[in-house]
Short mmCIF file of C-alpha atoms in Angstrom, two decimals:
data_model
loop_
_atom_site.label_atom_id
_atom_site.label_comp_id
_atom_site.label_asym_id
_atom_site.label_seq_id
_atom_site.Cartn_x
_atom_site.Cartn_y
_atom_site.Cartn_z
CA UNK A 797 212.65 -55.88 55.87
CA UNK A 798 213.72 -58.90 53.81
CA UNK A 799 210.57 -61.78 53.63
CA UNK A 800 211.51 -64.80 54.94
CA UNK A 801 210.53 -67.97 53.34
CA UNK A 802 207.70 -69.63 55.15
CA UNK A 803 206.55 -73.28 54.58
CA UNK A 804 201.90 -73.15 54.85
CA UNK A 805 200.58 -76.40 54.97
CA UNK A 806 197.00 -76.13 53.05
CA UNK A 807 194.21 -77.65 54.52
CA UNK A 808 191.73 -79.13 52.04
CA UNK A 809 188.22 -81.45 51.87
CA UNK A 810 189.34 -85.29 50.61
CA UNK A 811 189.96 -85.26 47.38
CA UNK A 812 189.29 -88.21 44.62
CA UNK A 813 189.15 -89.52 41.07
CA UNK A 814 186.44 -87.19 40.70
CA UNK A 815 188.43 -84.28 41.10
CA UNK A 816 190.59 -82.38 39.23
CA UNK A 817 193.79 -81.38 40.44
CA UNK A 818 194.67 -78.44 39.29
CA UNK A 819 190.95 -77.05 39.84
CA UNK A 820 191.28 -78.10 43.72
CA UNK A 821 194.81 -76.34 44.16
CA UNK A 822 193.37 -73.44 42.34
CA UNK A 823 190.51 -73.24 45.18
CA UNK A 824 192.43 -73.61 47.77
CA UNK A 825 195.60 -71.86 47.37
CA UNK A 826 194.22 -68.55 44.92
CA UNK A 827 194.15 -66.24 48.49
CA UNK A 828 197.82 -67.85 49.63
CA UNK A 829 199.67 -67.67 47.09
CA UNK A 830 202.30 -65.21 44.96
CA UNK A 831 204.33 -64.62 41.92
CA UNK A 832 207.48 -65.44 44.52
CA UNK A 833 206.18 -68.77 45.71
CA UNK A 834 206.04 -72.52 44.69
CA UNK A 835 203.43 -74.65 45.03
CA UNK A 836 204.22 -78.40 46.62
CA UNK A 837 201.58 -81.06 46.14
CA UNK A 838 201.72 -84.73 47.67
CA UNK A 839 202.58 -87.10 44.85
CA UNK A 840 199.80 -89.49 46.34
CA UNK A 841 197.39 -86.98 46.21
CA UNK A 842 197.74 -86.32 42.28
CA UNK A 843 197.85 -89.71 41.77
CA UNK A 844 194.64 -90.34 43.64
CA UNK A 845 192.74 -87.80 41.70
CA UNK A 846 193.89 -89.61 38.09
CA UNK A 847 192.37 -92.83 39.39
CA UNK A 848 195.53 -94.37 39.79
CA UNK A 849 194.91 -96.89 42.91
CA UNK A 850 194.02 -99.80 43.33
CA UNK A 851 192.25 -102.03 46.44
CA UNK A 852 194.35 -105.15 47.83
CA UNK A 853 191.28 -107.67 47.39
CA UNK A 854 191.49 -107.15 43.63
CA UNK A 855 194.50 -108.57 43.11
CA UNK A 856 195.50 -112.28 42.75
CA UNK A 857 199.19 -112.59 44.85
CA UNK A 858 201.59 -114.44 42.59
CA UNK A 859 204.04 -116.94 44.53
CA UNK A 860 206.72 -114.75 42.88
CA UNK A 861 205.41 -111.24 44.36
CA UNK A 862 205.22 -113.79 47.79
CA UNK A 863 208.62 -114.60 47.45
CA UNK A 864 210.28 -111.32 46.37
CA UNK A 865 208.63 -109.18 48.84
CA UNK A 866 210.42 -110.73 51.92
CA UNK A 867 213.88 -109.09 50.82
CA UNK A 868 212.35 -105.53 51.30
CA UNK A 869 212.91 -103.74 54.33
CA UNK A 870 209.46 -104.05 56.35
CA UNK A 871 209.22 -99.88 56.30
CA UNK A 872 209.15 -100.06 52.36
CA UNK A 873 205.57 -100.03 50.52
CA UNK A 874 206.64 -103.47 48.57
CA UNK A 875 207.44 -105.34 51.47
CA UNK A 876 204.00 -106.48 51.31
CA UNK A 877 202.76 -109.35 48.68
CA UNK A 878 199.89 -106.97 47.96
CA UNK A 879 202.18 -104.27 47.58
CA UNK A 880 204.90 -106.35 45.80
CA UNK A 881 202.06 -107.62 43.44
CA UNK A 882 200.69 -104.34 42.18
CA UNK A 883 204.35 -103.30 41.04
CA UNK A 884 204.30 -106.61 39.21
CA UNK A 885 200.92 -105.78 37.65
CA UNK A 886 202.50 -102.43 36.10
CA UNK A 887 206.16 -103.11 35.29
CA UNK A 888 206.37 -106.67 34.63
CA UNK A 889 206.53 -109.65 36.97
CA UNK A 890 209.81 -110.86 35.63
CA UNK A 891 211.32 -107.61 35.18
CA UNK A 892 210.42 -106.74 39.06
CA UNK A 893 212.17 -110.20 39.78
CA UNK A 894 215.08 -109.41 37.73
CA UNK A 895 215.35 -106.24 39.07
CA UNK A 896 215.76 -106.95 42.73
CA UNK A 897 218.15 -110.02 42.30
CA UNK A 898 220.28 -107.87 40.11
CA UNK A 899 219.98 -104.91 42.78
CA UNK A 900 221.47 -107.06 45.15
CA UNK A 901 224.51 -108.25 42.95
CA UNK A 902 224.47 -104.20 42.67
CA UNK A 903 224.77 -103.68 46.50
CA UNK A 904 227.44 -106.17 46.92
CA UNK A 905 229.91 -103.84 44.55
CA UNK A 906 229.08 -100.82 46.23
CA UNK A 907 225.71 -99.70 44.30
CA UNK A 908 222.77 -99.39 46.46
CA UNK A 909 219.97 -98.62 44.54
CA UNK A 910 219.80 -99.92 41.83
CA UNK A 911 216.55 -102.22 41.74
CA UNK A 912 214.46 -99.17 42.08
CA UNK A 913 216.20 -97.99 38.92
CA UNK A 914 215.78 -101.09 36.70
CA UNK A 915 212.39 -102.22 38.38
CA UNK A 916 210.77 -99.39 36.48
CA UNK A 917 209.60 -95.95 37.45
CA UNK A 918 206.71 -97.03 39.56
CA UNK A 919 209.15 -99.24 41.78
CA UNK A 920 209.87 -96.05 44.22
CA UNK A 921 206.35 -94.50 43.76
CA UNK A 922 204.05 -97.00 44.91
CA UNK A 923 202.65 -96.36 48.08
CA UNK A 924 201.08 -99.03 49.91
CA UNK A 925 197.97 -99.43 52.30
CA UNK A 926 198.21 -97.04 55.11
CA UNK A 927 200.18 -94.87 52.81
CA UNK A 928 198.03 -91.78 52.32
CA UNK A 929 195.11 -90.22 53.77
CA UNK A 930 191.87 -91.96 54.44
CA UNK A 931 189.75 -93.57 52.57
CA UNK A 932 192.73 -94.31 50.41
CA UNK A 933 194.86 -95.72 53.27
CA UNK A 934 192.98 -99.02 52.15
CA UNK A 935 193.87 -98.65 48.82
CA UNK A 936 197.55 -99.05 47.61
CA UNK A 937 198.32 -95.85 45.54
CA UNK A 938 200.77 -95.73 42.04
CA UNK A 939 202.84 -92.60 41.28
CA UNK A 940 201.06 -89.81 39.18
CA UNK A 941 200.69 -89.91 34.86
CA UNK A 942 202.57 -87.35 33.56
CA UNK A 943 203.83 -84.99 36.60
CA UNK A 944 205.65 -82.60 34.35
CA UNK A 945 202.28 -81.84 32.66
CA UNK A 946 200.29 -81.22 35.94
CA UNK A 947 203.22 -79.41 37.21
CA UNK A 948 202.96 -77.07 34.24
CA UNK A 949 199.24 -76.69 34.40
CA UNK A 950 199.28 -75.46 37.78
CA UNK A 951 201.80 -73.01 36.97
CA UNK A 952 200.16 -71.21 34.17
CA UNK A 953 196.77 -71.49 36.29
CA UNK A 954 198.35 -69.95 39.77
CA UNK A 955 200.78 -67.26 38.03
CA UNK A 956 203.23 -68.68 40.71
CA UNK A 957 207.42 -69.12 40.68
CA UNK A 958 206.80 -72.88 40.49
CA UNK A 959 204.99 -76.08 40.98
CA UNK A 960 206.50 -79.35 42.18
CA UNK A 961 204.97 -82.94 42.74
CA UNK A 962 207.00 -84.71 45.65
CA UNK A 963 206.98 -87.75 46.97
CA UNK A 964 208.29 -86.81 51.00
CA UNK A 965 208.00 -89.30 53.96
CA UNK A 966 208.87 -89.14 57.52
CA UNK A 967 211.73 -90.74 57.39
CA UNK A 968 213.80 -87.32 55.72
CA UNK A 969 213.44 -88.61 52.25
CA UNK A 970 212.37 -85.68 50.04
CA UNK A 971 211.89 -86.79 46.38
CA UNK A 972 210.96 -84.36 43.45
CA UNK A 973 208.62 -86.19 41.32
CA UNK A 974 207.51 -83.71 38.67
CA UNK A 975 209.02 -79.57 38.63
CA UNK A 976 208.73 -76.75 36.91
CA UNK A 977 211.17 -74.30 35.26
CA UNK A 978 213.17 -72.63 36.82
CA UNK A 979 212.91 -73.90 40.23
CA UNK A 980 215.83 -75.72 41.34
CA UNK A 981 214.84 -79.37 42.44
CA UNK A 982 217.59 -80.07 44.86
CA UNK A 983 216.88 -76.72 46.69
CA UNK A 984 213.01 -76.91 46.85
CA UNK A 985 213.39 -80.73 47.79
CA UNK A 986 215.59 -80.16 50.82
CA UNK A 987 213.10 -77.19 52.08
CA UNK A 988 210.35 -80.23 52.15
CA UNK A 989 212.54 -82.62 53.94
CA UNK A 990 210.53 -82.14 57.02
CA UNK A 991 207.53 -83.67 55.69
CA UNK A 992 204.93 -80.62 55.72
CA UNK A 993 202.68 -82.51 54.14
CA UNK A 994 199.90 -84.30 56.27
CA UNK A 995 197.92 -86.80 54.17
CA UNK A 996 196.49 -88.65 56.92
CA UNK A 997 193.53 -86.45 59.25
CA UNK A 998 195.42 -83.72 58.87
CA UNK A 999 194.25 -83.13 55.35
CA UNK A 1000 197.21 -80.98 54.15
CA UNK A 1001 198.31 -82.77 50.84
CA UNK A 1002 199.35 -79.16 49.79
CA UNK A 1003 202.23 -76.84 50.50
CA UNK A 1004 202.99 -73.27 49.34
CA UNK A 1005 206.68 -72.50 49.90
CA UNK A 1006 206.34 -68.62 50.52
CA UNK A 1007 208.71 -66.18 48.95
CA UNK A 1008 210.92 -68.97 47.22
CA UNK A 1009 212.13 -67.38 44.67
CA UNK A 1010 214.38 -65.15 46.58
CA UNK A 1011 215.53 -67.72 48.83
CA UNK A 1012 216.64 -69.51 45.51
CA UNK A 1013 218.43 -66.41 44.27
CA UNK A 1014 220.30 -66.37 47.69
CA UNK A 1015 221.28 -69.77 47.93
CA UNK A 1016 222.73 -69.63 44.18
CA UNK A 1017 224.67 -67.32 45.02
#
């Protein structure tokens, strides 16, 4: 009988800055997974574990991240000053202003887009307070350092197919943020378009993606 591939949510403790990664995957995932799978991980949740957060009432709200943050839509993380403020802190306040005025010139030739390109890479990856699970839904959360590298790590660790980093939302928007050779990113993204990560009670910041390889091999053709 031909396996099927099956997305497994994995359930684990809270995990923080004083945690590795790699180590926690490792412990919970060592019984789940195979040689045929790929191993998903909430981009929040690596992030989280690097120290890479930061609490709204440490940051002093410039009158530009006050002004730029009312022209994102209120479902984005920087429609928030605090939110607005911390991608300032990062990339550059100017280069954030810049960036969304030019976006908008963008948008009215037909290029949507475009200010989370020249904003800087942490313009789509910030996730702000409610964002991930508790106690970090107080906190507003950056994207990971160095994805590829974790990525790799838990490869070589696991003896897996492949490890991915993804930044997925309810709203069907499936992002890979860090991959592994040779799985396909466009093909493993889709599968996770669903969300089946939980990173609020449900504790699930991890996904295996059973018997992946051979669904890749079949949808390649």
């Amino acid at each position: 009988m031909k396996e099927e591939t099956e997305l497994i949510p994995v359930p684990t403790r809270i995990l923080t800055e004083k945690d590795d990664i790699v180590d926690c995957i490792e412990r919970y995932t060592k019984d789940k997974i195979g040689p045929d799978d790929l191993l998903c991980c909430a981009e929040s949740v690596v992030a989280i574990t690097q120290g890479r957060y930061v609490h709204p009432e440490d940051l002093t709200i410039s009158r530009v991240a006050q002004f730029c943050c009312r022209f994102i839509p209120d479902y984005g993380s920087l429609a928030s000053p605090h939110g607005m403020q911390s991608l300032m802190n990062v990339e550059g306040k100017w280069r954030v202003a810049f960036a969304l005025f030019a976006g908008f010139i963008a948008k009215l030739f037909g290029k949507s887009g475009m200010f989370y390109v020249w904003g800087g890479k942490e313009t789509a990856m910030i996730d702000d307070v409610t964002g991930t699970m508790p106690p970090f839904d107080k906190c507003i959360v950056y994207g990971p350092g160095e994805p590829d590298q974790v990525v790799k790590r838990i490869k070589e660790r696991l003896g897996c197919f492949g490890a991915m980093i993804a930044d997925v939302n309810d709203l069907k928007r499936s992002r890979v943020v860090g991959i592994t050779e040779p799985v396909n990113g466009e093909i493993a993204r889709k599968l996770l378009i669903d969300n089946p990560f939980g990173n609020a009670s449900q504790k699930t910041p991890i996904c295996i993606i059973k018997h992946y390889r051979q669904y890749q091999e079949k949808q390649q053709g």
